[in-house]
Amino acid sequence: MRSNPAPARVLVVAGTHGNERNAPWLLDHWCRHPGALASCGLDLELVVGNPAAHAQNRRYLERDLNRCFDPALLADPSLAGPDLQRARELVARHGPEADVPCLVALDLHSTTSAMGNSLVIYGRRPTDLALAAGLQARLGLPIYLHEADTAQTGFLVERWPCGLVIEVGPVPQGVITAQICRQTQLAVEAALEVLAAAQARDLRLPPQLLVHRHLCSLDLPRRPDGTPAACLHPALQHRDWWPLQPGDPVFTGPGGEPIGFVPPPGLEDQPVWPVFVNEAAYGEKGIALSLTRRESWPVSPGWLQALTELASQLAQRGAPL
Amino acid sequence: MRSNPAPARVLVVAGTHGNERNAPWLLDHWCRHPGALASCGLDLELVVGNPAAHAQNRRYLERDLNRCFDPALLADPSLAGPDLQRARELVARHGPEADVPCLVALDLHSTTSAMGNSLVIYGRRPTDLALAAGLQARLGLPIYLHEADTAQTGFLVERWPCGLVIEVGPVPQGVITAQICRQTQLAVEAALEVLAAAQARDLRLPPQLLVHRHLCSLDLPRRPDGTPAACLHPALQHRDWWPLQPGDPVFTGPGGEPIGFVPPPGLEDQPVWPVFVNEAAYGEKGIALSLTRRESWPVSPGWLQALTELASQLAQRGAPL
């Protein structure tokens, strides 16, 4: 049980990365015309994640905001910087212990990869799995389950009791397209439907959840001086969510010579599914693509129970708790 | 006639915009493996346009380098800034009056618009028109003729006696793809073929040149506070080089309502051809797309003569002038 008994809201964050422009543009529209987003009666908190980066059309100013939510980082008084300060501010203003608390966070992103309309969840929290299962049942969205990756931590939604990323692409950084906006809105509205159904104790989940579980990431082949010696092979461009077999072309040198996929140790036996293929922002992180395994999990009754309990604490507009 | 009698080179510039990554990656390869670019024996100067912006993966630092080459800007001692200084440096080091002069500039760009493999020329210099005609005859590339646009001036290639932009897309900023690299290399090699043929007095031009002549640019509809009230209509996304008729959908509000094309005064009578549709970097310039008129021009014998004369001053490797 929360120590704070105030009715809670759903946090909807757009522009956590300042050069992803579609969701912030939509959010601005929703703020001007509250009826434009079907909220199923839930009280929402609509927030631009990194307004300073958004104003400069840059992913972040000094530090990737969506890697700032590690508890140790947030609590370290020796660390400052505008992005980390913004992370602290978001938690203070809209976290589960805030005066107007939020219990669920929907973090809206776009990508240059052909992820389509997709979800990213972090770890295996029952509430997240229930929300993702409800969304997958409604829209069929693929799910990237990010876990066990010590190089990538501190994601925003991890600091809320329930939350996921809605990740839509392909779209260049800095570009707004009607299709990406439409997909984003569909996913947000479906998530709110799931939460409202859970609150009404009326949510039904499918028997199985299909996840793409993170295994590892691949960097481009690099020269001794660190510069890339190859780029992505054209046969793999825009092939997110498609299986990759040993020997399939993955990279290509500047002269066009293909470089085949050599599975990392332990991954030789089955195909893997690439995600975030050639995402512009991941070059600096040394990620040309990430590899996942496609798995079908039985949906546990405990997931539904956890989300139902959480959703019972959400405010319903016109019906105070 | 040039005052400087040194044999001249062809300047090939990549990364004039620091977040356009394909050409600089190719250029790095060409520098490491000179045989990787078929130069037809011409002496080349391979240069990264804006290394400081490239290092930061940003279009520019303070001022768009590809708008810095206005003679008044270059000469104004009261103006400084790293991008303008770099423009001055490029002219001093590689301009037609430099110690190792360049007489032709090929400036390699990429775009988020679906321009395909295309050329941009600025004004109607006979040398540029001949080079573009030779390229169009070889590869069929469409040509955007930029002129009479007081809002957009100071392009790099204008400071060399002959030059054009090779513009390839769509590709997101910050992303390298094999296809964009391949298209870029094809266009560069074809341009060098044309120049070498002109030097050998062996260039033949087609009877007609097809150009898309700049008319004007359209901005997004905006609210009184300057924020965009609409985005590009999905029917127009990636429709560069396709004719647009009055009433065709151009923009759409956040709710999906279409906004039809109303031709600006004087352009009601014939279709127009959009280019640079939804280019990410042009949002800040207030350009959602530019409109052109498709025109077929007879190729003038004077163009060939001008380019042949210019090309005669280029160094031929192993064959000093």
Short mmCIF file of N, CA, C and O in Angstrom, two decimals, chain A residues 123-228:
data_model
loop_
_atom_site.label_atom_id
_atom_site.label_comp_id
_atom_site.label_asym_id
_atom_site.label_seq_id
_atom_site.Cartn_x
_atom_site.Cartn_y
_atom_site.Cartn_z
N GLY A 123 12.45 -5.69 -17.40
CA GLY A 123 12.33 -6.70 -16.37
C GLY A 123 10.95 -7.36 -16.41
O GLY A 123 10.25 -7.28 -17.43
N ARG A 124 10.59 -8.01 -15.31
CA ARG A 124 9.40 -8.87 -15.32
C ARG A 124 8.44 -8.50 -14.20
O ARG A 124 7.92 -9.38 -13.51
N ARG A 125 8.18 -7.23 -14.04
CA ARG A 125 7.23 -6.83 -13.01
C ARG A 125 5.83 -7.30 -13.43
O ARG A 125 5.40 -7.06 -14.58
N PRO A 126 5.09 -7.92 -12.52
CA PRO A 126 3.76 -8.42 -12.90
C PRO A 126 2.84 -7.35 -13.46
O PRO A 126 2.09 -7.61 -14.42
N THR A 127 2.89 -6.13 -12.91
CA THR A 127 2.00 -5.08 -13.42
C THR A 127 2.32 -4.75 -14.88
O THR A 127 1.41 -4.59 -15.70
N ASP A 128 3.61 -4.67 -15.19
CA ASP A 128 4.01 -4.35 -16.57
C ASP A 128 3.60 -5.47 -17.52
O ASP A 128 3.13 -5.22 -18.65
N LEU A 129 3.80 -6.70 -17.06
CA LEU A 129 3.46 -7.84 -17.93
C LEU A 129 1.96 -7.88 -18.19
O LEU A 129 1.53 -8.18 -19.31
N ALA A 130 1.16 -7.55 -17.18
CA ALA A 130 -0.29 -7.53 -17.38
C ALA A 130 -0.69 -6.44 -18.35
O ALA A 130 -1.50 -6.66 -19.26
N LEU A 131 -0.12 -5.24 -18.17
CA LEU A 131 -0.44 -4.14 -19.07
C LEU A 131 -0.03 -4.47 -20.50
O LEU A 131 -0.79 -4.26 -21.46
N ALA A 132 1.16 -5.03 -20.65
CA ALA A 132 1.64 -5.39 -21.99
C ALA A 132 0.77 -6.49 -22.61
O ALA A 132 0.46 -6.45 -23.81
N ALA A 133 0.35 -7.45 -21.79
CA ALA A 133 -0.49 -8.53 -22.32
C ALA A 133 -1.84 -7.99 -22.77
O ALA A 133 -2.38 -8.38 -23.82
N GLY A 134 -2.39 -7.06 -21.99
CA GLY A 134 -3.67 -6.45 -22.37
C GLY A 134 -3.53 -5.68 -23.68
O GLY A 134 -4.41 -5.72 -24.55
N LEU A 135 -2.40 -4.96 -23.84
CA LEU A 135 -2.16 -4.20 -25.07
C LEU A 135 -1.94 -5.14 -26.25
O LEU A 135 -2.42 -4.90 -27.36
N GLN A 136 -1.20 -6.21 -26.00
CA GLN A 136 -0.94 -7.15 -27.10
C GLN A 136 -2.24 -7.81 -27.55
O GLN A 136 -2.46 -8.03 -28.74
N ALA A 137 -3.14 -8.09 -26.59
CA ALA A 137 -4.42 -8.69 -26.96
C ALA A 137 -5.25 -7.73 -27.81
O ALA A 137 -5.96 -8.14 -28.72
N ARG A 138 -5.15 -6.42 -27.51
CA ARG A 138 -5.96 -5.45 -28.25
C ARG A 138 -5.37 -5.13 -29.62
O ARG A 138 -6.07 -5.06 -30.62
N LEU A 139 -4.07 -4.86 -29.69
CA LEU A 139 -3.47 -4.34 -30.93
C LEU A 139 -2.43 -5.27 -31.56
O LEU A 139 -1.91 -4.97 -32.62
N GLY A 140 -2.11 -6.37 -30.86
CA GLY A 140 -1.12 -7.29 -31.43
C GLY A 140 0.30 -6.76 -31.44
O GLY A 140 1.15 -7.22 -32.21
N LEU A 141 0.59 -5.80 -30.57
CA LEU A 141 1.91 -5.17 -30.60
C LEU A 141 3.00 -6.14 -30.16
O LEU A 141 2.84 -6.86 -29.18
N PRO A 142 4.13 -6.14 -30.86
CA PRO A 142 5.28 -6.92 -30.39
C PRO A 142 5.92 -6.26 -29.16
O PRO A 142 5.85 -5.04 -29.00
N ILE A 143 6.52 -7.09 -28.34
CA ILE A 143 7.07 -6.63 -27.06
C ILE A 143 8.56 -6.97 -26.98
O ILE A 143 8.94 -8.13 -27.18
N TYR A 144 9.36 -5.96 -26.72
CA TYR A 144 10.80 -6.15 -26.45
C TYR A 144 10.97 -6.12 -24.94
O TYR A 144 10.72 -5.10 -24.30
N LEU A 145 11.36 -7.27 -24.39
CA LEU A 145 11.60 -7.37 -22.95
C LEU A 145 13.07 -7.11 -22.69
O LEU A 145 13.92 -7.96 -22.99
N HIS A 146 13.36 -5.94 -22.14
CA HIS A 146 14.74 -5.58 -21.87
C HIS A 146 15.08 -5.99 -20.44
O HIS A 146 14.42 -5.57 -19.50
N GLU A 147 16.10 -6.80 -20.29
CA GLU A 147 16.53 -7.20 -18.94
C GLU A 147 17.96 -7.70 -19.02
O GLU A 147 18.47 -7.98 -20.10
N ALA A 148 18.57 -7.78 -17.86
CA ALA A 148 19.90 -8.37 -17.73
C ALA A 148 20.90 -7.72 -18.67
O ALA A 148 21.69 -8.38 -19.34
N ASP A 149 20.85 -6.39 -18.75
CA ASP A 149 21.78 -5.64 -19.61
C ASP A 149 22.43 -4.57 -18.74
O ASP A 149 21.89 -3.47 -18.58
N THR A 150 23.57 -4.89 -18.19
CA THR A 150 24.19 -3.96 -17.24
C THR A 150 24.69 -2.70 -17.92
O THR A 150 24.91 -1.68 -17.27
N ALA A 151 24.81 -2.73 -19.27
CA ALA A 151 25.29 -1.54 -19.98
C ALA A 151 24.18 -0.51 -20.17
O ALA A 151 24.45 0.64 -20.47
N GLN A 152 22.93 -0.93 -20.06
CA GLN A 152 21.80 -0.03 -20.28
C GLN A 152 20.86 -0.13 -19.09
O GLN A 152 20.10 -1.09 -18.97
N THR A 153 20.89 0.87 -18.22
CA THR A 153 20.04 0.86 -17.03
C THR A 153 19.49 2.26 -16.80
O THR A 153 19.88 3.22 -17.48
N GLY A 154 18.59 2.36 -15.84
CA GLY A 154 18.10 3.66 -15.42
C GLY A 154 16.99 4.21 -16.29
O GLY A 154 16.89 5.43 -16.49
N PHE A 155 16.13 3.33 -16.79
CA PHE A 155 15.04 3.78 -17.66
C PHE A 155 13.93 4.44 -16.83
O PHE A 155 13.65 4.03 -15.70
N LEU A 156 13.31 5.42 -17.44
CA LEU A 156 12.30 6.23 -16.74
C LEU A 156 11.22 5.37 -16.10
O LEU A 156 10.94 5.50 -14.90
N VAL A 157 10.61 4.50 -16.87
CA VAL A 157 9.40 3.82 -16.36
C VAL A 157 9.72 2.92 -15.17
O VAL A 157 8.83 2.57 -14.40
N GLU A 158 10.99 2.57 -14.99
CA GLU A 158 11.34 1.70 -13.86
C GLU A 158 11.10 2.39 -12.52
O GLU A 158 11.03 1.71 -11.49
N ARG A 159 11.02 3.70 -12.50
CA ARG A 159 10.85 4.42 -11.23
C ARG A 159 9.37 4.56 -10.86
O ARG A 159 9.04 5.15 -9.84
N TRP A 160 8.47 4.03 -11.67
CA TRP A 160 7.06 4.04 -11.33
C TRP A 160 6.63 2.59 -11.09
O TRP A 160 7.26 1.66 -11.64
N PRO A 161 5.59 2.35 -10.30
CA PRO A 161 5.22 0.97 -9.97
C PRO A 161 4.79 0.15 -11.19
O PRO A 161 4.82 -1.08 -11.15
N CYS A 162 4.38 0.85 -12.23
CA CYS A 162 4.00 0.17 -13.47
C CYS A 162 4.32 1.12 -14.60
O CYS A 162 4.11 2.34 -14.47
N GLY A 163 4.81 0.58 -15.71
CA GLY A 163 5.08 1.48 -16.82
C GLY A 163 5.74 0.77 -17.97
O GLY A 163 6.40 -0.27 -17.78
N LEU A 164 5.57 1.32 -19.14
CA LEU A 164 6.22 0.77 -20.33
C LEU A 164 6.46 1.87 -21.34
O LEU A 164 5.91 2.97 -21.24
N VAL A 165 7.32 1.52 -22.28
CA VAL A 165 7.62 2.42 -23.38
C VAL A 165 6.79 2.02 -24.59
O VAL A 165 6.70 0.83 -24.91
N ILE A 166 6.18 3.02 -25.22
CA ILE A 166 5.56 2.81 -26.53
C ILE A 166 6.56 3.35 -27.56
O ILE A 166 6.93 4.52 -27.52
N GLU A 167 7.04 2.46 -28.40
CA GLU A 167 8.17 2.76 -29.29
C GLU A 167 7.69 2.60 -30.74
O GLU A 167 7.28 1.51 -31.14
N VAL A 168 7.71 3.67 -31.51
CA VAL A 168 7.13 3.65 -32.85
C VAL A 168 8.17 4.08 -33.89
O VAL A 168 8.89 5.06 -33.68
N GLY A 169 8.26 3.34 -34.99
CA GLY A 169 9.19 3.71 -36.04
C GLY A 169 8.92 2.92 -37.31
O GLY A 169 8.06 2.04 -37.31
N PRO A 170 9.59 3.19 -38.39
CA PRO A 170 10.73 4.12 -38.48
C PRO A 170 10.31 5.55 -38.77
O PRO A 170 9.42 5.80 -39.58
N VAL A 171 11.02 6.46 -38.14
CA VAL A 171 10.87 7.88 -38.45
C VAL A 171 12.19 8.56 -38.11
O VAL A 171 12.81 8.25 -37.10
N PRO A 172 12.66 9.45 -38.98
CA PRO A 172 13.91 10.15 -38.66
C PRO A 172 13.75 11.01 -37.41
O PRO A 172 12.65 11.47 -37.09
N GLN A 173 14.84 11.24 -36.74
CA GLN A 173 14.87 12.23 -35.67
C GLN A 173 14.47 13.58 -36.26
O GLN A 173 14.87 13.92 -37.36
N GLY A 174 13.68 14.32 -35.51
CA GLY A 174 13.33 15.66 -35.96
C GLY A 174 12.17 15.72 -36.93
O GLY A 174 11.79 16.81 -37.35
N VAL A 175 11.60 14.57 -37.31
CA VAL A 175 10.53 14.54 -38.30
C VAL A 175 9.22 14.10 -37.64
O VAL A 175 9.21 13.17 -36.84
N ILE A 176 8.14 14.79 -37.98
CA ILE A 176 6.80 14.40 -37.55
C ILE A 176 6.07 13.83 -38.75
O ILE A 176 6.06 14.45 -39.82
N THR A 177 5.48 12.64 -38.60
CA THR A 177 4.64 12.12 -39.67
C THR A 177 3.30 11.71 -39.07
O THR A 177 3.21 11.28 -37.91
N ALA A 178 2.28 11.84 -39.90
CA ALA A 178 0.92 11.54 -39.44
C ALA A 178 0.80 10.08 -39.02
O ALA A 178 0.11 9.74 -38.06
N GLN A 179 1.49 9.20 -39.74
CA GLN A 179 1.37 7.77 -39.42
C GLN A 179 1.96 7.45 -38.05
O GLN A 179 1.37 6.70 -37.26
N ILE A 180 3.12 7.99 -37.75
CA ILE A 180 3.74 7.73 -36.44
C ILE A 180 2.85 8.29 -35.33
O ILE A 180 2.65 7.66 -34.28
N CYS A 181 2.29 9.47 -35.56
CA CYS A 181 1.39 10.05 -34.55
C CYS A 181 0.17 9.16 -34.36
O CYS A 181 -0.26 8.90 -33.23
N ARG A 182 -0.40 8.68 -35.44
CA ARG A 182 -1.61 7.85 -35.34
C ARG A 182 -1.31 6.56 -34.57
O ARG A 182 -2.08 6.14 -33.71
N GLN A 183 -0.18 5.93 -34.88
CA GLN A 183 0.18 4.70 -34.18
C GLN A 183 0.39 4.96 -32.69
O GLN A 183 -0.03 4.18 -31.84
N THR A 184 1.05 6.07 -32.39
CA THR A 184 1.29 6.42 -30.99
C THR A 184 -0.03 6.60 -30.25
O THR A 184 -0.23 6.07 -29.15
N GLN A 185 -0.93 7.35 -30.87
CA GLN A 185 -2.21 7.60 -30.20
C GLN A 185 -2.99 6.30 -29.99
O GLN A 185 -3.58 6.08 -28.92
N LEU A 186 -2.99 5.43 -30.99
CA LEU A 186 -3.68 4.14 -30.84
C LEU A 186 -3.14 3.36 -29.65
O LEU A 186 -3.90 2.79 -28.86
N ALA A 187 -1.84 3.32 -29.51
CA ALA A 187 -1.24 2.54 -28.43
C ALA A 187 -1.54 3.17 -27.07
O ALA A 187 -1.84 2.45 -26.10
N VAL A 188 -1.47 4.51 -26.98
CA VAL A 188 -1.76 5.17 -25.70
C VAL A 188 -3.21 4.90 -25.31
O VAL A 188 -3.50 4.54 -24.16
N GLU A 189 -4.11 5.05 -26.26
CA GLU A 189 -5.52 4.85 -25.93
C GLU A 189 -5.80 3.40 -25.54
O GLU A 189 -6.59 3.13 -24.63
N ALA A 190 -5.12 2.46 -26.20
CA ALA A 190 -5.31 1.05 -25.82
C ALA A 190 -4.77 0.79 -24.42
O ALA A 190 -5.37 0.04 -23.64
N ALA A 191 -3.65 1.42 -24.08
CA ALA A 191 -3.09 1.24 -22.73
C ALA A 191 -4.05 1.78 -21.68
O ALA A 191 -4.25 1.17 -20.62
N LEU A 192 -4.65 2.93 -21.98
CA LEU A 192 -5.61 3.51 -21.02
C LEU A 192 -6.86 2.63 -20.90
O LEU A 192 -7.41 2.48 -19.81
N GLU A 193 -7.26 2.03 -22.00
CA GLU A 193 -8.39 1.08 -21.95
C GLU A 193 -8.07 -0.09 -21.03
O GLU A 193 -8.92 -0.52 -20.25
N VAL A 194 -6.86 -0.61 -21.16
CA VAL A 194 -6.46 -1.75 -20.33
C VAL A 194 -6.49 -1.35 -18.86
O VAL A 194 -7.03 -2.07 -18.00
N LEU A 195 -5.92 -0.18 -18.56
CA LEU A 195 -5.88 0.28 -17.16
C LEU A 195 -7.29 0.51 -16.63
O LEU A 195 -7.60 0.15 -15.48
N ALA A 196 -8.16 1.10 -17.45
CA ALA A 196 -9.53 1.35 -17.00
C ALA A 196 -10.27 0.04 -16.79
O ALA A 196 -11.06 -0.11 -15.84
N ALA A 197 -10.02 -0.93 -17.66
CA ALA A 197 -10.66 -2.24 -17.48
C ALA A 197 -10.17 -2.90 -16.20
O ALA A 197 -10.95 -3.52 -15.46
N ALA A 198 -8.87 -2.77 -15.92
CA ALA A 198 -8.33 -3.33 -14.68
C ALA A 198 -8.98 -2.64 -13.48
O ALA A 198 -9.34 -3.29 -12.49
N GLN A 199 -9.13 -1.34 -13.58
CA GLN A 199 -9.75 -0.60 -12.47
C GLN A 199 -11.19 -1.06 -12.25
O GLN A 199 -11.65 -1.17 -11.12
N ALA A 200 -11.88 -1.34 -13.33
CA ALA A 200 -13.28 -1.80 -13.25
C ALA A 200 -13.36 -3.29 -12.94
O ALA A 200 -14.45 -3.86 -12.96
N ARG A 201 -12.21 -3.91 -12.67
CA ARG A 201 -12.13 -5.36 -12.40
C ARG A 201 -12.77 -6.15 -13.54
O ARG A 201 -13.43 -7.16 -13.33
N ASP A 202 -12.53 -5.66 -14.73
CA ASP A 202 -13.17 -6.22 -15.91
C ASP A 202 -12.13 -6.58 -16.97
O ASP A 202 -12.46 -6.78 -18.13
N LEU A 203 -10.85 -6.62 -16.58
CA LEU A 203 -9.79 -6.89 -17.56
C LEU A 203 -9.65 -8.39 -17.78
O LEU A 203 -9.56 -9.16 -16.81
N ARG A 204 -9.63 -8.79 -19.03
CA ARG A 204 -9.35 -10.19 -19.36
C ARG A 204 -8.06 -10.23 -20.16
O ARG A 204 -7.87 -9.45 -21.08
N LEU A 205 -7.19 -11.12 -19.78
CA LEU A 205 -5.90 -11.24 -20.47
C LEU A 205 -5.87 -12.51 -21.31
O LEU A 205 -6.56 -13.49 -21.00
N PRO A 206 -5.09 -12.51 -22.36
CA PRO A 206 -4.97 -13.71 -23.21
C PRO A 206 -4.21 -14.80 -22.46
O PRO A 206 -3.53 -14.51 -21.47
N PRO A 207 -4.28 -16.05 -22.90
CA PRO A 207 -3.58 -17.12 -22.19
C PRO A 207 -2.06 -17.04 -22.33
O PRO A 207 -1.33 -17.52 -21.47
N GLN A 208 -1.59 -16.44 -23.43
CA GLN A 208 -0.15 -16.41 -23.69
C GLN A 208 0.31 -14.99 -23.97
O GLN A 208 -0.44 -14.18 -24.53
N LEU A 209 1.55 -14.73 -23.59
CA LEU A 209 2.19 -13.45 -23.92
C LEU A 209 3.41 -13.76 -24.79
O LEU A 209 4.25 -14.58 -24.41
N LEU A 210 3.48 -13.12 -25.94
CA LEU A 210 4.64 -13.31 -26.82
C LEU A 210 5.64 -12.18 -26.54
O LEU A 210 5.31 -11.00 -26.72
N VAL A 211 6.82 -12.56 -26.09
CA VAL A 211 7.84 -11.54 -25.81
C VAL A 211 9.09 -11.83 -26.64
O VAL A 211 9.36 -12.97 -27.03
N HIS A 212 9.84 -10.77 -26.90
CA HIS A 212 11.17 -10.88 -27.50
C HIS A 212 12.16 -10.48 -26.41
O HIS A 212 12.31 -9.29 -26.10
N ARG A 213 12.76 -11.48 -25.83
CA ARG A 213 13.60 -11.30 -24.65
C ARG A 213 15.02 -10.92 -25.05
O ARG A 213 15.66 -11.61 -25.85
N HIS A 214 15.51 -9.83 -24.50
CA HIS A 214 16.86 -9.33 -24.80
C HIS A 214 17.93 -10.36 -24.48
O HIS A 214 17.94 -10.94 -23.39
N LEU A 215 18.84 -10.55 -25.43
CA LEU A 215 19.98 -11.45 -25.21
C LEU A 215 21.28 -10.66 -25.11
O LEU A 215 22.05 -10.81 -24.17
N CYS A 216 21.52 -9.85 -26.13
CA CYS A 216 22.76 -9.07 -26.16
C CYS A 216 22.64 -8.06 -27.30
O CYS A 216 21.67 -8.08 -28.05
N SER A 217 23.62 -7.19 -27.41
CA SER A 217 23.65 -6.23 -28.51
C SER A 217 24.91 -6.44 -29.33
O SER A 217 25.93 -6.93 -28.82
N LEU A 218 24.84 -6.09 -30.60
CA LEU A 218 26.00 -6.18 -31.49
C LEU A 218 26.43 -4.79 -31.90
O LEU A 218 25.60 -3.96 -32.26
N ASP A 219 27.71 -4.55 -31.86
CA ASP A 219 28.27 -3.30 -32.37
C ASP A 219 28.73 -3.52 -33.81
O ASP A 219 28.90 -4.66 -34.27
N LEU A 220 28.92 -2.44 -34.53
CA LEU A 220 29.54 -2.53 -35.85
C LEU A 220 30.97 -3.06 -35.71
O LEU A 220 31.63 -2.80 -34.69
N PRO A 221 31.47 -3.76 -36.72
CA PRO A 221 32.91 -4.04 -36.73
C PRO A 221 33.67 -2.71 -36.75
O PRO A 221 33.26 -1.79 -37.47
N ARG A 222 34.70 -2.63 -35.95
CA ARG A 222 35.43 -1.36 -35.87
C ARG A 222 36.92 -1.57 -36.12
O ARG A 222 37.45 -2.63 -35.85
N ARG A 223 37.56 -0.52 -36.62
CA ARG A 223 39.01 -0.53 -36.81
C ARG A 223 39.69 -0.29 -35.46
O ARG A 223 39.03 0.13 -34.50
N PRO A 224 40.98 -0.51 -35.41
CA PRO A 224 41.68 -0.27 -34.14
C PRO A 224 41.49 1.15 -33.61
O PRO A 224 41.49 1.38 -32.41
N ASP A 225 41.28 2.12 -34.51
CA ASP A 225 41.10 3.50 -34.03
C ASP A 225 39.66 3.79 -33.61
O ASP A 225 39.33 4.93 -33.28
N GLY A 226 38.80 2.77 -33.66
CA GLY A 226 37.42 2.94 -33.18
C GLY A 226 36.43 3.32 -34.25
O GLY A 226 35.22 3.27 -34.01
N THR A 227 36.88 3.69 -35.45
CA THR A 227 35.92 4.06 -36.49
C THR A 227 35.28 2.81 -37.08
O THR A 227 35.89 1.74 -37.11
N PRO A 228 34.03 2.92 -37.54
CA PRO A 228 33.35 1.73 -38.07
C PRO A 228 33.97 1.25 -39.37
O PRO A 228 34.17 2.03 -40.30
#
